[in-house]
PDB file of N, CA, C and O in Angstrom:
ATOM      1  N   UNK Q  17      81.648-231.386 -39.976  1.00 68.00           N
ATOM      2  CA  UNK Q  17      80.348-231.233 -39.327  1.00 68.00           C
ATOM      3  C   UNK Q  17      79.262-230.967 -40.367  1.00 68.00           C
ATOM      4  O   UNK Q  17      78.211-231.569 -40.309  1.00 68.00           O
ATOM      5  N   UNK Q  18      79.537-230.051 -41.290  1.00 81.00           N
ATOM      6  CA  UNK Q  18      78.558-229.701 -42.335  1.00 81.00           C
ATOM      7  C   UNK Q  18      78.205-230.918 -43.192  1.00 81.00           C
ATOM      8  O   UNK Q  18      77.048-231.141 -43.504  1.00 81.00           O
ATOM      9  N   UNK Q  19      79.201-231.721 -43.545  1.00 81.00           N
ATOM     10  CA  UNK Q  19      78.954-232.921 -44.344  1.00 81.00           C
ATOM     11  C   UNK Q  19      78.115-233.931 -43.602  1.00 81.00           C
ATOM     12  O   UNK Q  19      77.283-234.622 -44.180  1.00 81.00           O
ATOM     13  N   UNK Q  20      78.325-234.021 -42.301  1.00 90.00           N
ATOM     14  CA  UNK Q  20      77.558-234.944 -41.476  1.00 90.00           C
ATOM     15  C   UNK Q  20      76.081-234.548 -41.429  1.00 90.00           C
ATOM     16  O   UNK Q  20      75.195-235.402 -41.529  1.00 90.00           O
ATOM     17  N   UNK Q  21      75.832-233.260 -41.272  1.00 91.00           N
ATOM     18  CA  UNK Q  21      74.446-232.766 -41.247  1.00 91.00           C
ATOM     19  C   UNK Q  21      73.779-233.008 -42.596  1.00 91.00           C
ATOM     20  O   UNK Q  21      72.632-233.442 -42.663  1.00 91.00           O
ATOM     21  N   UNK Q  22      74.511-232.758 -43.667  1.00 91.00           N
ATOM     22  CA  UNK Q  22      73.978-232.983 -45.010  1.00 91.00           C
ATOM     23  C   UNK Q  22      73.647-234.460 -45.229  1.00 91.00           C
ATOM     24  O   UNK Q  22      72.631-234.800 -45.816  1.00 91.00           O
ATOM     25  N   UNK Q  23      74.524-235.345 -44.737  1.00 93.00           N
ATOM     26  CA  UNK Q  23      74.291-236.793 -44.875  1.00 93.00           C
ATOM     27  C   UNK Q  23      73.043-237.222 -44.111  1.00 93.00           C
ATOM     28  O   UNK Q  23      72.230-238.007 -44.627  1.00 93.00           O
ATOM     29  N   UNK Q  24      72.878-236.697 -42.909  1.00 94.00           N
ATOM     30  CA  UNK Q  24      71.697-237.038 -42.102  1.00 94.00           C
ATOM     31  C   UNK Q  24      70.430-236.560 -42.807  1.00 94.00           C
ATOM     32  O   UNK Q  24      69.436-237.291 -42.874  1.00 94.00           O
ATOM     33  N   UNK Q  25      70.445-235.361 -43.337  1.00 94.00           N
ATOM     34  CA  UNK Q  25      69.270-234.844 -44.058  1.00 94.00           C
ATOM     35  C   UNK Q  25      68.959-235.689 -45.281  1.00 94.00           C
ATOM     36  O   UNK Q  25      67.804-235.957 -45.584  1.00 94.00           O
ATOM     37  N   UNK Q  26      69.997-236.118 -45.985  1.00 95.00           N
ATOM     38  CA  UNK Q  26      69.787-236.975 -47.162  1.00 95.00           C
ATOM     39  C   UNK Q  26      69.157-238.308 -46.749  1.00 95.00           C
ATOM     40  O   UNK Q  26      68.220-238.794 -47.394  1.00 95.00           O
ATOM     41  N   UNK Q  27      69.654-238.883 -45.669  1.00 96.00           N
ATOM     42  CA  UNK Q  27      69.096-240.145 -45.163  1.00 96.00           C
ATOM     43  C   UNK Q  27      67.645-239.961 -44.746  1.00 96.00           C
ATOM     44  O   UNK Q  27      66.779-240.786 -45.059  1.00 96.00           O
ATOM     45  N   UNK Q  28      67.353-238.851 -44.051  1.00 96.00           N
ATOM     46  CA  UNK Q  28      65.977-238.584 -43.623  1.00 96.00           C
ATOM     47  C   UNK Q  28      65.047-238.430 -44.821  1.00 96.00           C
ATOM     48  O   UNK Q  28      63.951-238.992 -44.840  1.00 96.00           O
ATOM     49  N   UNK Q  29      65.465-237.674 -45.822  1.00 96.00           N
ATOM     50  CA  UNK Q  29      64.633-237.475 -47.018  1.00 96.00           C
ATOM     51  C   UNK Q  29      64.417-238.782 -47.771  1.00 96.00           C
ATOM     52  O   UNK Q  29      63.315-239.051 -48.243  1.00 96.00           O
ATOM     53  N   UNK Q  30      65.466-239.581 -47.881  1.00 97.00           N
ATOM     54  CA  UNK Q  30      65.346-240.877 -48.558  1.00 97.00           C
ATOM     55  C   UNK Q  30      64.394-241.789 -47.791  1.00 97.00           C
ATOM     56  O   UNK Q  30      63.549-242.467 -48.387  1.00 97.00           O
ATOM     57  N   UNK Q  31      64.503-241.784 -46.474  1.00 97.00           N
ATOM     58  CA  UNK Q  31      63.621-242.606 -45.641  1.00 97.00           C
ATOM     59  C   UNK Q  31      62.175-242.159 -45.774  1.00 97.00           C
ATOM     60  O   UNK Q  31      61.274-242.985 -45.963  1.00 97.00           O
ATOM     61  N   UNK Q  32      61.945-240.854 -45.698  1.00 96.00           N
ATOM     62  CA  UNK Q  32      60.583-240.325 -45.832  1.00 96.00           C
ATOM     63  C   UNK Q  32      60.021-240.668 -47.206  1.00 96.00           C
ATOM     64  O   UNK Q  32      58.873-241.110 -47.327  1.00 96.00           O
ATOM     65  N   UNK Q  33      60.813-240.479 -48.241  1.00 97.00           N
ATOM     66  CA  UNK Q  33      60.363-240.825 -49.598  1.00 97.00           C
ATOM     67  C   UNK Q  33      60.016-242.297 -49.725  1.00 97.00           C
ATOM     68  O   UNK Q  33      59.006-242.660 -50.331  1.00 97.00           O
ATOM     69  N   UNK Q  34      60.847-243.154 -49.144  1.00 97.00           N
ATOM     70  CA  UNK Q  34      60.577-244.591 -49.185  1.00 97.00           C
ATOM     71  C   UNK Q  34      59.311-244.961 -48.445  1.00 97.00           C
ATOM     72  O   UNK Q  34      58.506-245.764 -48.937  1.00 97.00           O
ATOM     73  N   UNK Q  35      59.116-244.368 -47.285  1.00 96.00           N
ATOM     74  CA  UNK Q  35      57.908-244.653 -46.499  1.00 96.00           C
ATOM     75  C   UNK Q  35      56.666-244.186 -47.255  1.00 96.00           C
ATOM     76  O   UNK Q  35      55.658-244.902 -47.327  1.00 96.00           O
ATOM     77  N   UNK Q  36      56.724-242.987 -47.834  1.00 96.00           N
ATOM     78  CA  UNK Q  36      55.578-242.457 -48.589  1.00 96.00           C
ATOM     79  C   UNK Q  36      55.279-243.360 -49.794  1.00 96.00           C
ATOM     80  O   UNK Q  36      54.111-243.692 -50.051  1.00 96.00           O
ATOM     81  N   UNK Q  37      56.312-243.772 -50.510  1.00 97.00           N
ATOM     82  CA  UNK Q  37      56.116-244.648 -51.669  1.00 97.00           C
ATOM     83  C   UNK Q  37      55.489-245.979 -51.244  1.00 97.00           C
ATOM     84  O   UNK Q  37      54.496-246.426 -51.842  1.00 97.00           O
ATOM     85  N   UNK Q  38      56.053-246.608 -50.224  1.00 97.00           N
ATOM     86  CA  UNK Q  38      55.524-247.900 -49.779  1.00 97.00           C
ATOM     87  C   UNK Q  38      54.112-247.780 -49.208  1.00 97.00           C
ATOM     88  O   UNK Q  38      53.271-248.651 -49.439  1.00 97.00           O
ATOM     89  N   UNK Q  39      53.844-246.704 -48.482  1.00 93.00           N
ATOM     90  CA  UNK Q  39      52.495-246.486 -47.951  1.00 93.00           C
ATOM     91  C   UNK Q  39      51.498-246.290 -49.089  1.00 93.00           C
ATOM     92  O   UNK Q  39      50.374-246.800 -49.035  1.00 93.00           O
ATOM     93  N   UNK Q  40      51.904-245.576 -50.119  1.00 94.00           N
ATOM     94  CA  UNK Q  40      51.037-245.376 -51.283  1.00 94.00           C
ATOM     95  C   UNK Q  40      50.723-246.686 -51.987  1.00 94.00           C
ATOM     96  O   UNK Q  40      49.573-246.968 -52.335  1.00 94.00           O
ATOM     97  N   UNK Q  41      51.749-247.501 -52.189  1.00 97.00           N
ATOM     98  CA  UNK Q  41      51.543-248.809 -52.826  1.00 97.00           C
ATOM     99  C   UNK Q  41      50.614-249.667 -51.970  1.00 97.00           C
ATOM    100  O   UNK Q  41      49.663-250.273 -52.483  1.00 97.00           O
ATOM    101  N   UNK Q  42      50.874-249.723 -50.675  1.00 94.00           N
ATOM    102  CA  UNK Q  42      50.035-250.526 -49.776  1.00 94.00           C
ATOM    103  C   UNK Q  42      48.595-250.029 -49.772  1.00 94.00           C
ATOM    104  O   UNK Q  42      47.654-250.840 -49.783  1.00 94.00           O
ATOM    105  N   UNK Q  43      48.412-248.717 -49.777  1.00 92.00           N
ATOM    106  CA  UNK Q  43      47.052-248.156 -49.771  1.00 92.00           C
ATOM    107  C   UNK Q  43      46.304-248.527 -51.052  1.00 92.00           C
ATOM    108  O   UNK Q  43      45.135-248.916 -51.005  1.00 92.00           O
ATOM    109  N   UNK Q  44      46.967-248.430 -52.184  1.00 95.00           N
ATOM    110  CA  UNK Q  44      46.322-248.762 -53.471  1.00 95.00           C
ATOM    111  C   UNK Q  44      45.952-250.237 -53.515  1.00 95.00           C
ATOM    112  O   UNK Q  44      44.829-250.607 -53.872  1.00 95.00           O
ATOM    113  N   UNK Q  45      46.894-251.098 -53.155  1.00 95.00           N
ATOM    114  CA  UNK Q  45      46.636-252.542 -53.197  1.00 95.00           C
ATOM    115  C   UNK Q  45      45.527-252.917 -52.217  1.00 95.00           C
ATOM    116  O   UNK Q  45      44.608-253.676 -52.551  1.00 95.00           O
ATOM    117  N   UNK Q  46      45.588-252.370 -51.010  1.00 94.00           N
ATOM    118  CA  UNK Q  46      44.570-252.654 -50.005  1.00 94.00           C
ATOM    119  C   UNK Q  46      43.196-252.194 -50.473  1.00 94.00           C
ATOM    120  O   UNK Q  46      42.207-252.934 -50.377  1.00 94.00           O
ATOM    121  N   UNK Q  47      43.120-250.968 -50.975  1.00 95.00           N
ATOM    122  CA  UNK Q  47      41.850-250.433 -51.446  1.00 95.00           C
ATOM    123  C   UNK Q  47      41.279-251.289 -52.572  1.00 95.00           C
ATOM    124  O   UNK Q  47      40.102-251.669 -52.534  1.00 95.00           O
ATOM    125  N   UNK Q  48      42.094-251.593 -53.569  1.00 97.00           N
ATOM    126  CA  UNK Q  48      41.610-252.387 -54.710  1.00 97.00           C
ATOM    127  C   UNK Q  48      41.132-253.761 -54.273  1.00 97.00           C
ATOM    128  O   UNK Q  48      40.102-254.252 -54.751  1.00 97.00           O
ATOM    129  N   UNK Q  49      41.872-254.383 -53.354  1.00 96.00           N
ATOM    130  CA  UNK Q  49      41.487-255.719 -52.890  1.00 96.00           C
ATOM    131  C   UNK Q  49      40.151-255.682 -52.155  1.00 96.00           C
ATOM    132  O   UNK Q  49      39.240-256.461 -52.460  1.00 96.00           O
ATOM    133  N   UNK Q  50      40.020-254.766 -51.193  1.00 96.00           N
ATOM    134  CA  UNK Q  50      38.762-254.693 -50.432  1.00 96.00           C
ATOM    135  C   UNK Q  50      37.601-254.241 -51.304  1.00 96.00           C
ATOM    136  O   UNK Q  50      36.480-254.736 -51.152  1.00 96.00           O
ATOM    137  N   UNK Q  51      37.848-253.323 -52.226  1.00 97.00           N
ATOM    138  CA  UNK Q  51      36.797-252.839 -53.136  1.00 97.00           C
ATOM    139  C   UNK Q  51      36.265-253.997 -53.978  1.00 97.00           C
ATOM    140  O   UNK Q  51      35.045-254.208 -54.077  1.00 97.00           O
ATOM    141  N   UNK Q  52      37.170-254.762 -54.563  1.00 98.00           N
ATOM    142  CA  UNK Q  52      36.768-255.915 -55.375  1.00 98.00           C
ATOM    143  C   UNK Q  52      36.029-256.948 -54.533  1.00 98.00           C
ATOM    144  O   UNK Q  52      35.004-257.498 -54.959  1.00 98.00           O
ATOM    145  N   UNK Q  53      36.514-257.195 -53.326  1.00 97.00           N
ATOM    146  CA  UNK Q  53      35.871-258.151 -52.427  1.00 97.00           C
ATOM    147  C   UNK Q  53      34.446-257.717 -52.092  1.00 97.00           C
ATOM    148  O   UNK Q  53      33.505-258.528 -52.118  1.00 97.00           O
ATOM    149  N   UNK Q  54      34.266-256.439 -51.805  1.00 97.00           N
ATOM    150  CA  UNK Q  54      32.934-255.907 -51.492  1.00 97.00           C
ATOM    151  C   UNK Q  54      31.986-256.069 -52.675  1.00 97.00           C
ATOM    152  O   UNK Q  54      30.829-256.482 -52.508  1.00 97.00           O
ATOM    153  N   UNK Q  55      32.464-255.739 -53.862  1.00 97.00           N
ATOM    154  CA  UNK Q  55      31.617-255.870 -55.057  1.00 97.00           C
ATOM    155  C   UNK Q  55      31.226-257.326 -55.301  1.00 97.00           C
ATOM    156  O   UNK Q  55      30.072-257.617 -55.630  1.00 97.00           O
ATOM    157  N   UNK Q  56      32.190-258.243 -55.131  1.00 98.00           N
ATOM    158  CA  UNK Q  56      31.895-259.660 -55.348  1.00 98.00           C
ATOM    159  C   UNK Q  56      30.917-260.210 -54.327  1.00 98.00           C
ATOM    160  O   UNK Q  56      30.242-261.218 -54.575  1.00 98.00           O
ATOM    161  N   UNK Q  57      30.817-259.577 -53.179  1.00 97.00           N
ATOM    162  CA  UNK Q  57      29.907-260.046 -52.136  1.00 97.00           C
ATOM    163  C   UNK Q  57      28.630-259.219 -52.056  1.00 97.00           C
ATOM    164  O   UNK Q  57      27.943-259.212 -51.034  1.00 97.00           O
ATOM    165  N   UNK Q  58      28.308-258.521 -53.137  1.00 97.00           N
ATOM    166  CA  UNK Q  58      27.002-257.906 -53.266  1.00 97.00           C
ATOM    167  C   UNK Q  58      26.849-256.476 -52.783  1.00 97.00           C
ATOM    168  O   UNK Q  58      25.739-255.944 -52.808  1.00 97.00           O
ATOM    169  N   UNK Q  59      27.924-255.832 -52.325  1.00 97.00           N
ATOM    170  CA  UNK Q  59      27.813-254.428 -51.924  1.00 97.00           C
ATOM    171  C   UNK Q  59      27.659-253.556 -53.173  1.00 97.00           C
ATOM    172  O   UNK Q  59      28.194-253.882 -54.230  1.00 97.00           O
ATOM    173  N   UNK Q  60      26.917-252.452 -53.034  1.00 97.00           N
ATOM    174  CA  UNK Q  60      26.817-251.535 -54.169  1.00 97.00           C
ATOM    175  C   UNK Q  60      28.138-250.770 -54.308  1.00 97.00           C
ATOM    176  O   UNK Q  60      29.005-250.832 -53.450  1.00 97.00           O
ATOM    177  N   UNK Q  61      28.277-250.045 -55.410  1.00 97.00           N
ATOM    178  CA  UNK Q  61      29.548-249.381 -55.720  1.00 97.00           C
ATOM    179  C   UNK Q  61      29.942-248.386 -54.627  1.00 97.00           C
ATOM    180  O   UNK Q  61      31.107-248.328 -54.221  1.00 97.00           O
ATOM    181  N   UNK Q  62      28.985-247.595 -54.145  1.00 97.00           N
ATOM    182  CA  UNK Q  62      29.278-246.582 -53.134  1.00 97.00           C
ATOM    183  C   UNK Q  62      29.796-247.222 -51.847  1.00 97.00           C
ATOM    184  O   UNK Q  62      30.791-246.771 -51.271  1.00 97.00           O
ATOM    185  N   UNK Q  63      29.136-248.265 -51.395  1.00 97.00           N
ATOM    186  CA  UNK Q  63      29.583-248.978 -50.185  1.00 97.00           C
ATOM    187  C   UNK Q  63      30.949-249.615 -50.417  1.00 97.00           C
ATOM    188  O   UNK Q  63      31.797-249.620 -49.520  1.00 97.00           O
ATOM    189  N   UNK Q  64      31.168-250.134 -51.630  1.00 97.00           N
ATOM    190  CA  UNK Q  64      32.447-250.772 -51.955  1.00 97.00           C
ATOM    191  C   UNK Q  64      33.595-249.758 -51.974  1.00 97.00           C
ATOM    192  O   UNK Q  64      34.751-250.138 -51.845  1.00 97.00           O
ATOM    193  N   UNK Q  65      33.286-248.486 -52.127  1.00 97.00           N
ATOM    194  CA  UNK Q  65      34.300-247.434 -52.028  1.00 97.00           C
ATOM    195  C   UNK Q  65      34.501-247.032 -50.566  1.00 97.00           C
ATOM    196  O   UNK Q  65      35.634-246.849 -50.104  1.00 97.00           O
ATOM    197  N   UNK Q  66      33.409-246.908 -49.828  1.00 97.00           N
ATOM    198  CA  UNK Q  66      33.494-246.429 -48.450  1.00 97.00           C
ATOM    199  C   UNK Q  66      34.095-247.449 -47.481  1.00 97.00           C
ATOM    200  O   UNK Q  66      34.821-247.069 -46.553  1.00 97.00           O
ATOM    201  N   UNK Q  67      33.800-248.713 -47.664  1.00 97.00           N
ATOM    202  CA  UNK Q  67      34.276-249.741 -46.725  1.00 97.00           C
ATOM    203  C   UNK Q  67      35.805-249.775 -46.644  1.00 97.00           C
ATOM    204  O   UNK Q  67      36.365-249.711 -45.543  1.00 97.00           O
ATOM    205  N   UNK Q  68      36.528-249.841 -47.770  1.00 96.00           N
ATOM    206  CA  UNK Q  68      37.996-249.832 -47.660  1.00 96.00           C
ATOM    207  C   UNK Q  68      38.539-248.545 -47.040  1.00 96.00           C
ATOM    208  O   UNK Q  68      39.514-248.581 -46.278  1.00 96.00           O
ATOM    209  N   UNK Q  69      37.906-247.415 -47.349  1.00 95.00           N
ATOM    210  CA  UNK Q  69      38.350-246.148 -46.754  1.00 95.00           C
ATOM    211  C   UNK Q  69      38.134-246.149 -45.246  1.00 95.00           C
ATOM    212  O   UNK Q  69      38.979-245.656 -44.492  1.00 95.00           O
ATOM    213  N   UNK Q  70      37.014-246.721 -44.803  1.00 96.00           N
ATOM    214  CA  UNK Q  70      36.726-246.787 -43.370  1.00 96.00           C
ATOM    215  C   UNK Q  70      37.715-247.707 -42.655  1.00 96.00           C
ATOM    216  O   UNK Q  70      38.230-247.364 -41.581  1.00 96.00           O
ATOM    217  N   UNK Q  71      38.003-248.848 -43.239  1.00 94.00           N
ATOM    218  CA  UNK Q  71      38.930-249.797 -42.604  1.00 94.00           C
ATOM    219  C   UNK Q  71      40.340-249.210 -42.543  1.00 94.00           C
ATOM    220  O   UNK Q  71      40.963-249.171 -41.477  1.00 94.00           O
ATOM    221  N   UNK Q  72      40.851-248.749 -43.676  1.00 90.00           N
ATOM    222  CA  UNK Q  72      42.203-248.184 -43.689  1.00 90.00           C
ATOM    223  C   UNK Q  72      42.267-246.895 -42.872  1.00 90.00           C
ATOM    224  O   UNK Q  72      43.270-246.625 -42.206  1.00 90.00           O
ATOM    225  N   UNK Q  73      41.200-246.106 -42.909  1.00 91.00           N
ATOM    226  CA  UNK Q  73      41.160-244.886 -42.110  1.00 91.00           C
ATOM    227  C   UNK Q  73      41.213-245.179 -40.623  1.00 91.00           C
ATOM    228  O   UNK Q  73      41.883-244.484 -39.858  1.00 91.00           O
ATOM    229  N   UNK Q  74      40.502-246.217 -40.195  1.00 93.00           N
ATOM    230  CA  UNK Q  74      40.522-246.601 -38.780  1.00 93.00           C
ATOM    231  C   UNK Q  74      41.927-247.031 -38.359  1.00 93.00           C
ATOM    232  O   UNK Q  74      42.383-246.709 -37.253  1.00 93.00           O
ATOM    233  N   UNK Q  75      42.625-247.732 -39.242  1.00 90.00           N
ATOM    234  CA  UNK Q  75      44.001-248.155 -38.943  1.00 90.00           C
ATOM    235  C   UNK Q  75      44.909-246.940 -38.796  1.00 90.00           C
ATOM    236  O   UNK Q  75      45.715-246.856 -37.860  1.00 90.00           O
ATOM    237  N   UNK Q  76      44.780-245.974 -39.690  1.00 88.00           N
ATOM    238  CA  UNK Q  76      45.606-244.766 -39.630  1.00 88.00           C
ATOM    239  C   UNK Q  76      45.311-243.975 -38.357  1.00 88.00           C
ATOM    240  O   UNK Q  76      46.227-243.553 -37.638  1.00 88.00           O
ATOM    241  N   UNK Q  77      44.028-243.781 -38.046  1.00 90.00           N
ATOM    242  CA  UNK Q  77      43.647-243.017 -36.854  1.00 90.00           C
ATOM    243  C   UNK Q  77      44.146-243.715 -35.586  1.00 90.00           C
ATOM    244  O   UNK Q  77      44.693-243.065 -34.680  1.00 90.00           O
ATOM    245  N   UNK Q  78      43.984-245.021 -35.509  1.00 89.00           N
ATOM    246  CA  UNK Q  78      44.451-245.756 -34.333  1.00 89.00           C
ATOM    247  C   UNK Q  78      45.974-245.660 -34.206  1.00 89.00           C
ATOM    248  O   UNK Q  78      46.499-245.445 -33.103  1.00 89.00           O
ATOM    249  N   UNK Q  79      46.672-245.789 -35.321  1.00 87.00           N
ATOM    250  CA  UNK Q  79      48.137-245.693 -35.295  1.00 87.00           C
ATOM    251  C   UNK Q  79      48.592-244.315 -34.837  1.00 87.00           C
ATOM    252  O   UNK Q  79      49.526-244.193 -34.033  1.00 87.00           O
ATOM    253  N   UNK Q  80      47.953-243.278 -35.325  1.00 89.00           N
ATOM    254  CA  UNK Q  80      48.327-241.919 -34.933  1.00 89.00           C
ATOM    255  C   UNK Q  80      48.003-241.661 -33.458  1.00 89.00           C
ATOM    256  O   UNK Q  80      48.763-240.988 -32.763  1.00 89.00           O
ATOM    257  N   UNK Q  81      46.902-242.230 -32.971  1.00 88.00           N
ATOM    258  CA  UNK Q  81      46.559-242.087 -31.554  1.00 88.00           C
ATOM    259  C   UNK Q  81      47.598-242.754 -30.671  1.00 88.00           C
ATOM    260  O   UNK Q  81      48.003-242.209 -29.643  1.00 88.00           O
ATOM    261  N   UNK Q  82      48.048-243.930 -31.067  1.00 86.00           N
ATOM    262  CA  UNK Q  82      49.077-244.642 -30.310  1.00 86.00           C
ATOM    263  C   UNK Q  82      50.380-243.856 -30.341  1.00 86.00           C
ATOM    264  O   UNK Q  82      51.061-243.707 -29.323  1.00 86.00           O
ATOM    265  N   UNK Q  83      50.745-243.331 -31.510  1.00 86.00           N
ATOM    266  CA  UNK Q  83      51.970-242.550 -31.635  1.00 86.00           C
ATOM    267  C   UNK Q  83      51.918-241.299 -30.755  1.00 86.00           C
ATOM    268  O   UNK Q  83      52.875-240.982 -30.046  1.00 86.00           O
ATOM    269  N   UNK Q  84      50.800-240.605 -30.782  1.00 87.00           N
ATOM    270  CA  UNK Q  84      50.650-239.405 -29.962  1.00 87.00           C
ATOM    271  C   UNK Q  84      50.733-239.732 -28.476  1.00 87.00           C
ATOM    272  O   UNK Q  84      51.436-239.054 -27.714  1.00 87.00           O
ATOM    273  N   UNK Q  85      50.043-240.780 -28.063  1.00 85.00           N
ATOM    274  CA  UNK Q  85      50.079-241.187 -26.657  1.00 85.00           C
ATOM    275  C   UNK Q  85      51.507-241.541 -26.251  1.00 85.00           C
ATOM    276  O   UNK Q  85      51.972-241.165 -25.166  1.00 85.00           O
ATOM    277  N   UNK Q  86      52.221-242.232 -27.126  1.00 84.00           N
ATOM    278  CA  UNK Q  86      53.595-242.621 -26.834  1.00 84.00           C
ATOM    279  C   UNK Q  86      54.495-241.403 -26.700  1.00 84.00           C
ATOM    280  O   UNK Q  86      55.358-241.356 -25.831  1.00 84.00           O
ATOM    281  N   UNK Q  87      54.284-240.399 -27.538  1.00 86.00           N
ATOM    282  CA  UNK Q  87      55.100-239.180 -27.478  1.00 86.00           C
ATOM    283  C   UNK Q  87      54.911-238.444 -26.159  1.00 86.00           C
ATOM    284  O   UNK Q  87      55.805-237.752 -25.693  1.00 86.00           O
ATOM    285  N   UNK Q  88      53.736-238.588 -25.550  1.00 85.00           N
ATOM    286  CA  UNK Q  88      53.472-237.930 -24.280  1.00 85.00           C
ATOM    287  C   UNK Q  88      53.679-238.857 -23.087  1.00 85.00           C
ATOM    288  O   UNK Q  88      53.265-238.555 -21.976  1.00 85.00           O
ATOM    289  N   UNK Q  89      54.277-240.017 -23.335  1.00 83.00           N
ATOM    290  CA  UNK Q  89      54.649-240.909 -22.253  1.00 83.00           C
ATOM    291  C   UNK Q  89      53.568-241.847 -21.763  1.00 83.00           C
ATOM    292  O   UNK Q  89      53.756-242.539 -20.779  1.00 83.00           O
ATOM    293  N   UNK Q  90      52.429-241.888 -22.437  1.00 78.00           N
ATOM    294  CA  UNK Q  90      51.363-242.786 -22.021  1.00 78.00           C
ATOM    295  C   UNK Q  90      51.706-244.213 -22.428  1.00 78.00           C
ATOM    296  O   UNK Q  90      52.243-244.459 -23.495  1.00 78.00           O
ATOM    297  N   UNK Q  91      51.381-245.142 -21.553  1.00 68.00           N
ATOM    298  CA  UNK Q  91      51.650-246.541 -21.853  1.00 68.00           C
ATOM    299  C   UNK Q  91      50.403-247.261 -22.342  1.00 68.00           C
ATOM    300  O   UNK Q  91      50.412-248.461 -22.535  1.00 68.00           O
ATOM    301  N   UNK Q  92      49.314-246.573 -22.516  1.00 62.00           N
ATOM    302  CA  UNK Q  92      48.085-247.203 -22.965  1.00 62.00           C
ATOM    303  C   UNK Q  92      47.166-247.521 -21.803  1.00 62.00           C
ATOM    304  O   UNK Q  92      47.544-247.436 -20.642  1.00 62.00           O
ATOM    305  N   UNK Q  93      45.958-247.893 -22.128  1.00 64.00           N
ATOM    306  CA  UNK Q  93      44.964-248.205 -21.116  1.00 64.00           C
ATOM    307  C   UNK Q  93      45.038-249.647 -20.672  1.00 64.00           C
ATOM    308  O   UNK Q  93      45.990-250.367 -20.947  1.00 64.00           O
ATOM    309  N   UNK Q  94      43.991-250.074 -20.005  1.00 62.00           N
ATOM    310  CA  UNK Q  94      43.916-251.427 -19.463  1.00 62.00           C
ATOM    311  C   UNK Q  94      44.026-252.474 -20.580  1.00 62.00           C
ATOM    312  O   UNK Q  94      44.698-253.480 -20.428  1.00 62.00           O
ATOM    313  N   UNK Q  95      43.396-252.224 -21.701  1.00 58.00           N
ATOM    314  CA  UNK Q  95      43.411-253.212 -22.788  1.00 58.00           C
ATOM    315  C   UNK Q  95      44.779-253.328 -23.423  1.00 58.00           C
ATOM    316  O   UNK Q  95      45.107-254.371 -23.996  1.00 58.00           O
ATOM    317  N   UNK Q  96      45.596-252.293 -23.333  1.00 59.00           N
ATOM    318  CA  UNK Q  96      46.934-252.345 -23.955  1.00 59.00           C
ATOM    319  C   UNK Q  96      47.978-252.980 -23.051  1.00 59.00           C
ATOM    320  O   UNK Q  96      49.063-253.302 -23.500  1.00 59.00           O
ATOM    321  N   UNK Q  97      47.658-253.174 -21.797  1.00 58.00           N
ATOM    322  CA  UNK Q  97      48.632-253.721 -20.840  1.00 58.00           C
ATOM    323  C   UNK Q  97      48.401-255.216 -20.653  1.00 58.00           C
ATOM    324  O   UNK Q  97      47.258-255.670 -20.579  1.00 58.00           O
ATOM    325  N   UNK Q  98      49.481-255.977 -20.553  1.00 57.00           N
ATOM    326  CA  UNK Q  98      49.324-257.408 -20.288  1.00 57.00           C
ATOM    327  C   UNK Q  98      48.708-257.632 -18.901  1.00 57.00           C
ATOM    328  O   UNK Q  98      48.951-256.863 -17.976  1.00 57.00           O
ATOM    329  N   UNK Q  99      47.936-258.689 -18.786  1.00 55.00           N
ATOM    330  CA  UNK Q  99      47.291-259.005 -17.517  1.00 55.00           C
ATOM    331  C   UNK Q  99      48.345-259.549 -16.544  1.00 55.00           C
ATOM    332  O   UNK Q  99      49.216-260.321 -16.913  1.00 55.00           O
ATOM    333  N   UNK Q 100      48.250-259.134 -15.311  1.00 54.00           N
ATOM    334  CA  UNK Q 100      49.181-259.618 -14.280  1.00 54.00           C
ATOM    335  C   UNK Q 100      48.425-260.508 -13.298  1.00 54.00           C
ATOM    336  O   UNK Q 100      47.262-260.317 -13.055  1.00 54.00           O
ATOM    337  N   UNK Q 101      49.172-261.421 -12.750  1.00 49.00           N
ATOM    338  CA  UNK Q 101      48.603-262.188 -11.659  1.00 49.00           C
ATOM    339  C   UNK Q 101      48.054-263.447 -12.102  1.00 49.00           C
ATOM    340  O   UNK Q 101      47.574-264.350 -11.795  1.00 49.00           O
TER     341      UNK Q 101
END
């Protein structure tokens, strides 16, 4: 039993570490790409920093809202449900 619990904890830690690493890589690549794109299209440096943060931040906030709603059994609003009829 003790070995089984230890194995599960090891798997959980490895999974969390992998997710954090991949999320970090994705965040860096996404930020650099959008930042460069903004600069090439005439945005000033400050806007070129804020735009990627706003886009990625909106994705994170929306994802967390969906996760929270799901944890409490919500199936989403009208826009999240397929149209019937």
